PDB file of C-alpha atoms in Angstrom:
ATOM      1  CA  MET A 229     -87.188-132.088  76.420  1.00 55.00           C
ATOM      2  CA  PHE A 230     -85.574-131.378  73.002  1.00 58.00           C
ATOM      3  CA  LEU A 231     -87.049-132.562  69.876  1.00 56.00           C
ATOM      4  CA  ILE A 232     -85.804-131.957  66.191  1.00 58.00           C
ATOM      5  CA  ILE A 233     -88.505-133.003  63.812  1.00 57.00           C
ATOM      6  CA  TYR A 234     -87.611-133.216  60.048  1.00 58.00           C
ATOM      7  CA  LEU A 235     -90.705-133.223  57.742  1.00 54.00           C
ATOM      8  CA  LYS A 236     -90.748-134.192  53.993  1.00 58.00           C
ATOM      9  CA  PHE A 237     -93.661-133.708  51.648  1.00 55.00           C
ATOM     10  CA  TYR A 238     -93.557-135.272  48.178  1.00 56.00           C
ATOM     11  CA  TYR A 239     -96.290-134.838  45.424  1.00 55.00           C
ATOM     12  CA  PHE A 240     -95.834-137.086  42.568  1.00 56.00           C
ATOM     13  CA  CYS A 241     -97.458-136.401  39.142  1.00 55.00           C
ATOM     14  CA  GLY A 242     -97.585-138.812  36.185  1.00 56.00           C
ATOM     15  CA  GLY A 243    -100.542-140.814  35.931  1.00 53.00           C
ATOM     16  CA  PHE A 244    -101.233-140.891  39.853  1.00 54.00           C
ATOM     17  CA  ASP A 245    -101.727-138.074  42.022  1.00 54.00           C
ATOM     18  CA  ARG A 246     -99.951-139.094  45.372  1.00 58.00           C
ATOM     19  CA  LYS A 247     -99.050-137.497  48.238  1.00 56.00           C
ATOM     20  CA  LEU A 248     -96.393-138.884  50.729  1.00 57.00           C
ATOM     21  CA  LEU A 249     -95.420-137.297  54.157  1.00 55.00           C
ATOM     22  CA  ASP A 250     -92.385-138.709  56.206  1.00 58.00           C
ATOM     23  CA  ALA A 251     -91.787-137.217  59.833  1.00 57.00           C
ATOM     24  CA  VAL A 252     -88.817-138.187  61.962  1.00 61.00           C
ATOM     25  CA  ALA A 253     -88.449-136.898  65.519  1.00 63.00           C
ATOM     26  CA  VAL A 254     -84.994-137.049  67.065  1.00 65.00           C
ATOM     27  CA  ASP A 255     -84.702-136.526  70.731  1.00 70.00           C
ATOM     28  CA  ILE A 256     -81.513-134.348  71.464  1.00 70.00           C
ATOM     29  CA  THR A 257     -82.203-134.177  75.331  1.00 75.00           C
ATOM     30  CA  GLU A 258     -78.816-136.029  76.217  1.00 79.00           C
ATOM     31  CA  ARG A 259     -76.820-133.917  73.364  1.00 76.00           C
ATOM     32  CA  LYS A 260     -78.010-130.751  75.055  1.00 77.00           C
ATOM     33  CA  ALA A 261     -77.483-131.775  78.701  1.00 76.00           C
ATOM     34  CA  LYS A 262     -73.654-132.686  77.816  1.00 77.00           C
ATOM     35  CA  GLU A 263     -73.270-129.195  75.933  1.00 77.00           C
ATOM     36  CA  GLN A 264     -74.749-127.702  78.898  1.00 80.00           C
ATOM     37  CA  LYS A 265     -72.103-129.468  81.081  1.00 76.00           C
ATOM     38  CA  ILE A 266     -69.314-128.596  78.934  1.00 71.00           C
ATOM     39  CA  GLN A 267     -70.297-124.943  79.098  1.00 76.00           C
ATOM     40  CA  GLU A 268     -70.676-125.024  82.923  1.00 75.00           C
ATOM     41  CA  GLN A 269     -67.121-126.637  83.161  1.00 70.00           C
ATOM     42  CA  ALA A 270     -65.613-123.875  80.708  1.00 67.00           C
ATOM     43  CA  ALA A 271     -67.167-121.325  82.972  1.00 69.00           C
ATOM     44  CA  LEU A 272     -65.630-122.864  86.009  1.00 65.00           C
ATOM     45  CA  LEU A 273     -62.257-123.082  84.209  1.00 61.00           C
ATOM     46  CA  ASN A 274     -62.595-119.310  83.433  1.00 64.00           C
ATOM     47  CA  ILE A 275     -63.149-117.927  86.881  1.00 65.00           C
ATOM     48  CA  ALA A 276     -59.918-119.526  87.931  1.00 67.00           C
ATOM     49  CA  THR A 277     -57.167-117.282  88.728  1.00 77.00           C
ATOM     50  CA  ASP A 278     -54.559-120.048  87.661  1.00 91.00           C
ATOM     51  CA  ALA A 279     -53.844-120.464  84.183  1.00 93.00           C
ATOM     52  CA  ARG A 280     -55.442-123.251  82.540  1.00 92.00           C
ATOM     53  CA  ASP A 281     -55.179-124.310  78.934  1.00 94.00           C
ATOM     54  CA  VAL A 282     -55.851-127.466  77.071  1.00 94.00           C
ATOM     55  CA  ARG A 283     -53.758-128.327  74.249  1.00 95.00           C
ATOM     56  CA  ASP A 284     -53.868-131.320  71.768  1.00 95.00           C
ATOM     57  CA  LEU A 285     -51.015-133.887  71.483  1.00 94.00           C
ATOM     58  CA  ASP A 286     -49.133-131.571  69.153  1.00 94.00           C
ATOM     59  CA  SER A 287     -49.260-128.794  71.606  1.00 94.00           C
ATOM     60  CA  ARG A 288     -51.438-126.737  69.623  1.00 96.00           C
ATOM     61  CA  ILE A 289     -53.847-124.581  72.439  1.00 96.00           C
ATOM     62  CA  GLN A 290     -57.528-125.714  72.085  1.00 94.00           C
ATOM     63  CA  PHE A 291     -58.697-123.849  75.354  1.00 92.00           C
ATOM     64  CA  TRP A 292     -57.331-120.696  77.021  1.00 93.00           C
ATOM     65  CA  ASN A 293     -59.120-119.349  80.218  1.00 91.00           C
ATOM     66  CA  ASN A 294     -59.017-115.981  81.560  1.00 90.00           C
ATOM     67  CA  GLY A 295     -56.330-116.799  84.224  1.00 92.00           C
ATOM     68  CA  SER A 296     -54.127-117.546  81.145  1.00 95.00           C
ATOM     69  CA  GLU A 297     -54.651-114.283  79.750  1.00 95.00           C
ATOM     70  CA  THR A 298     -54.038-112.517  83.076  1.00 94.00           C
ATOM     71  CA  ILE A 299     -50.535-114.162  83.364  1.00 96.00           C
ATOM     72  CA  TYR A 300     -49.258-114.444  80.139  1.00 97.00           C
ATOM     73  CA  GLY A 301     -50.838-111.459  78.431  1.00 96.00           C
ATOM     74  CA  TRP A 302     -52.268-113.125  75.174  1.00 97.00           C
ATOM     75  CA  SER A 303     -56.140-113.080  74.600  1.00 96.00           C
ATOM     76  CA  ALA A 304     -57.827-116.402  73.831  1.00 94.00           C
ATOM     77  CA  THR A 305     -58.238-115.219  70.204  1.00 96.00           C
ATOM     78  CA  GLU A 306     -54.428-114.650  69.836  1.00 96.00           C
ATOM     79  CA  ALA A 307     -53.617-117.959  71.532  1.00 97.00           C
ATOM     80  CA  LEU A 308     -56.110-120.623  70.324  1.00 95.00           C
ATOM     81  CA  GLY A 309     -54.421-122.764  67.472  1.00 96.00           C
ATOM     82  CA  ARG A 310     -50.943-121.752  68.420  1.00 97.00           C
ATOM     83  CA  LYS A 311     -48.236-124.279  69.686  1.00 96.00           C
ATOM     84  CA  THR A 312     -47.233-123.513  73.497  1.00 95.00           C
ATOM     85  CA  THR A 313     -43.731-123.633  72.202  1.00 92.00           C
ATOM     86  CA  GLN A 314     -44.367-120.689  70.197  1.00 92.00           C
ATOM     87  CA  LEU A 315     -45.958-118.843  72.888  1.00 94.00           C
ATOM     88  CA  PHE A 316     -43.621-119.472  76.079  1.00 96.00           C
ATOM     89  CA  TYR A 317     -40.129-119.890  74.630  1.00 95.00           C
ATOM     90  CA  THR A 318     -37.488-118.635  72.182  1.00 92.00           C
ATOM     91  CA  ASP A 319     -35.713-122.032  72.563  1.00 92.00           C
ATOM     92  CA  VAL A 320     -37.489-124.846  74.301  1.00 93.00           C
ATOM     93  CA  PRO A 321     -35.874-125.926  77.514  1.00 94.00           C
ATOM     94  CA  PRO A 322     -35.078-129.520  78.222  1.00 94.00           C
ATOM     95  CA  GLU A 323     -37.571-129.492  81.043  1.00 94.00           C
ATOM     96  CA  VAL A 324     -40.589-128.948  78.578  1.00 95.00           C
ATOM     97  CA  THR A 325     -39.344-132.128  76.673  1.00 93.00           C
ATOM     98  CA  ILE A 326     -38.986-134.286  79.630  1.00 95.00           C
ATOM     99  CA  ALA A 327     -42.456-133.042  81.007  1.00 96.00           C
ATOM    100  CA  ALA A 328     -44.118-134.055  77.459  1.00 94.00           C
ATOM    101  CA  ARG A 329     -42.650-137.395  77.586  1.00 95.00           C
ATOM    102  CA  ALA A 330     -43.656-137.911  81.337  1.00 96.00           C
ATOM    103  CA  VAL A 331     -47.343-136.896  80.929  1.00 96.00           C
ATOM    104  CA  ARG A 332     -47.677-139.301  78.036  1.00 94.00           C
ATOM    105  CA  GLN A 333     -45.968-141.931  79.700  1.00 95.00           C
ATOM    106  CA  GLN A 334     -47.413-141.465  83.225  1.00 96.00           C
ATOM    107  CA  GLY A 335     -50.438-139.514  82.881  1.00 96.00           C
ATOM    108  CA  ALA A 336     -49.437-136.567  84.797  1.00 97.00           C
ATOM    109  CA  TRP A 337     -46.416-134.189  85.450  1.00 97.00           C
ATOM    110  CA  GLN A 338     -45.706-131.375  87.918  1.00 96.00           C
ATOM    111  CA  GLY A 339     -42.951-129.137  88.263  1.00 96.00           C
ATOM    112  CA  GLU A 340     -41.642-125.594  87.853  1.00 96.00           C
ATOM    113  CA  LEU A 341     -41.225-123.921  84.735  1.00 96.00           C
ATOM    114  CA  HIS A 342     -39.795-120.715  83.509  1.00 96.00           C
ATOM    115  CA  LYS A 343     -42.119-119.167  80.700  1.00 97.00           C
ATOM    116  CA  LEU A 344     -42.286-115.920  78.686  1.00 97.00           C
ATOM    117  CA  THR A 345     -45.177-113.477  78.748  1.00 97.00           C
ATOM    118  CA  LYS A 346     -46.573-111.633  75.518  1.00 97.00           C
ATOM    119  CA  THR A 347     -44.278-108.604  76.612  1.00 96.00           C
ATOM    120  CA  GLY A 348     -41.321-111.025  76.838  1.00 95.00           C
ATOM    121  CA  THR A 349     -41.291-110.984  80.790  1.00 96.00           C
ATOM    122  CA  GLU A 350     -40.002-114.247  82.439  1.00 96.00           C
ATOM    123  CA  VAL A 351     -42.342-115.570  84.844  1.00 97.00           C
ATOM    124  CA  ILE A 352     -41.974-118.715  86.956  1.00 96.00           C
ATOM    125  CA  VAL A 353     -44.826-121.070  87.321  1.00 97.00           C
ATOM    126  CA  GLU A 354     -45.739-124.232  89.114  1.00 96.00           C
ATOM    127  CA  SER A 355     -47.058-126.381  86.312  1.00 97.00           C
ATOM    128  CA  ARG A 356     -49.494-129.429  86.296  1.00 97.00           C
ATOM    129  CA  TRP A 357     -50.178-131.292  83.443  1.00 97.00           C
ATOM    130  CA  THR A 358     -52.652-134.261  83.122  1.00 96.00           C
ATOM    131  CA  LEU A 359     -53.267-136.517  80.117  1.00 96.00           C
ATOM    132  CA  VAL A 360     -56.853-135.914  79.136  1.00 94.00           C
ATOM    133  CA  ARG A 361     -58.261-139.585  77.654  1.00 93.00           C
ATOM    134  CA  ASP A 362     -61.469-140.426  75.624  1.00 90.00           C
ATOM    135  CA  GLU A 363     -64.109-142.902  76.448  1.00 88.00           C
ATOM    136  CA  ALA A 364     -62.000-145.732  74.977  1.00 93.00           C
ATOM    137  CA  GLY A 365     -58.980-144.566  76.896  1.00 92.00           C
ATOM    138  CA  ASN A 366     -57.048-143.141  73.989  1.00 94.00           C
ATOM    139  CA  PRO A 367     -55.080-139.871  74.869  1.00 95.00           C
ATOM    140  CA  THR A 368     -56.750-136.846  73.293  1.00 95.00           C
ATOM    141  CA  SER A 369     -55.125-133.903  74.949  1.00 95.00           C
ATOM    142  CA  ILE A 370     -53.282-132.393  78.047  1.00 96.00           C
ATOM    143  CA  LEU A 371     -54.799-130.391  80.497  1.00 94.00           C
ATOM    144  CA  SER A 372     -52.283-127.804  82.181  1.00 95.00           C
ATOM    145  CA  VAL A 373     -52.826-125.605  85.068  1.00 94.00           C
ATOM    146  CA  ASP A 374     -50.010-123.153  86.001  1.00 96.00           C
ATOM    147  CA  THR A 375     -49.828-121.015  89.276  1.00 95.00           C
ATOM    148  CA  ASP A 376     -47.677-118.007  88.843  1.00 95.00           C
ATOM    149  CA  ILE A 377     -45.173-118.294  91.757  1.00 94.00           C
ATOM    150  CA  THR A 378     -42.600-115.395  90.497  1.00 92.00           C
ATOM    151  CA  GLY A 379     -43.401-113.104  93.642  1.00 86.00           C
ATOM    152  CA  LYS A 380     -42.677-115.839  95.871  1.00 82.00           C
ATOM    153  CA  LYS A 381     -39.455-116.830  94.032  1.00 78.00           C
ATOM    154  CA  GLN A 382     -38.180-113.375  94.319  1.00 81.00           C
ATOM    155  CA  LEU A 383     -39.052-113.256  97.808  1.00 83.00           C
ATOM    156  CA  GLU A 384     -37.185-116.575  98.593  1.00 79.00           C
ATOM    157  CA  GLN A 385     -34.085-115.055  96.681  1.00 82.00           C
ATOM    158  CA  GLN A 386     -34.231-112.011  98.874  1.00 82.00           C
ATOM    159  CA  PHE A 387     -34.361-113.891 101.956  1.00 77.00           C
ATOM    160  CA  LEU A 388     -31.441-115.886 101.005  1.00 80.00           C
ATOM    161  CA  ARG A 389     -29.298-113.164 100.112  1.00 82.00           C
ATOM    162  CA  ALA A 390     -29.929-111.506 103.436  1.00 78.00           C
ATOM    163  CA  GLN A 391     -29.244-114.514 105.345  1.00 80.00           C
ATOM    164  CA  ARG A 392     -25.744-114.741 103.314  1.00 80.00           C
ATOM    165  CA  LEU A 393     -25.190-110.970 104.274  1.00 78.00           C
ATOM    166  CA  GLU A 394     -26.067-111.570 107.938  1.00 77.00           C
ATOM    167  CA  SER A 395     -23.770-114.642 108.066  1.00 76.00           C
ATOM    168  CA  LEU A 396     -20.794-112.551 106.994  1.00 72.00           C
TER     169      LEU A 396
END
C-alpha cells in the first residue's frame, strides 16, 4: 500500500498562542498499480520484433518501440512528437489517407504499405492499425503494428520472373 501524507503545522501569534496540525493521507495504491501495468505493457511492446507505434489523431508519434527503431532506423528520441507522414513519406500516398479514414470510421484497418526508412530505403510492410479509445469511448490514438515483408516480396518477384522465363 502506498500512502502520501501531507502535514501542515500553523502557529499563530497575536493575543493567543495556537498550534494547529492538519494531516491528510491519500492512498495511491491503485494509481501505482496502473502505472506498473502500463510499464509492463510498454516492456512487452518493446521486445516485439514488429514495429509498433502509437500516434495521436493528428499522426504525431507518442510511443515508438525497439522494433520500430530496427525496421525504420529512427530512435525513439528522434521519432517521438513527429508526424508519421514526415518520417515515412516524401509524398503521402493515397493508401495512407484511405487507411486513416477507415480506421476512424471502422476502428481498424490492415493492408500493405511502402514506407521509407531513415536512410531513404523503401520497405514494404504489412500494416495493422487499431483505433484506441478512452473509457468514455472517445477515440484518443491509433496503434500501428508493422511487419517488414520486404524480403518476402522480393522473393515473390524473383519467383514470378523465374516462372515467366520458364514459360518462354
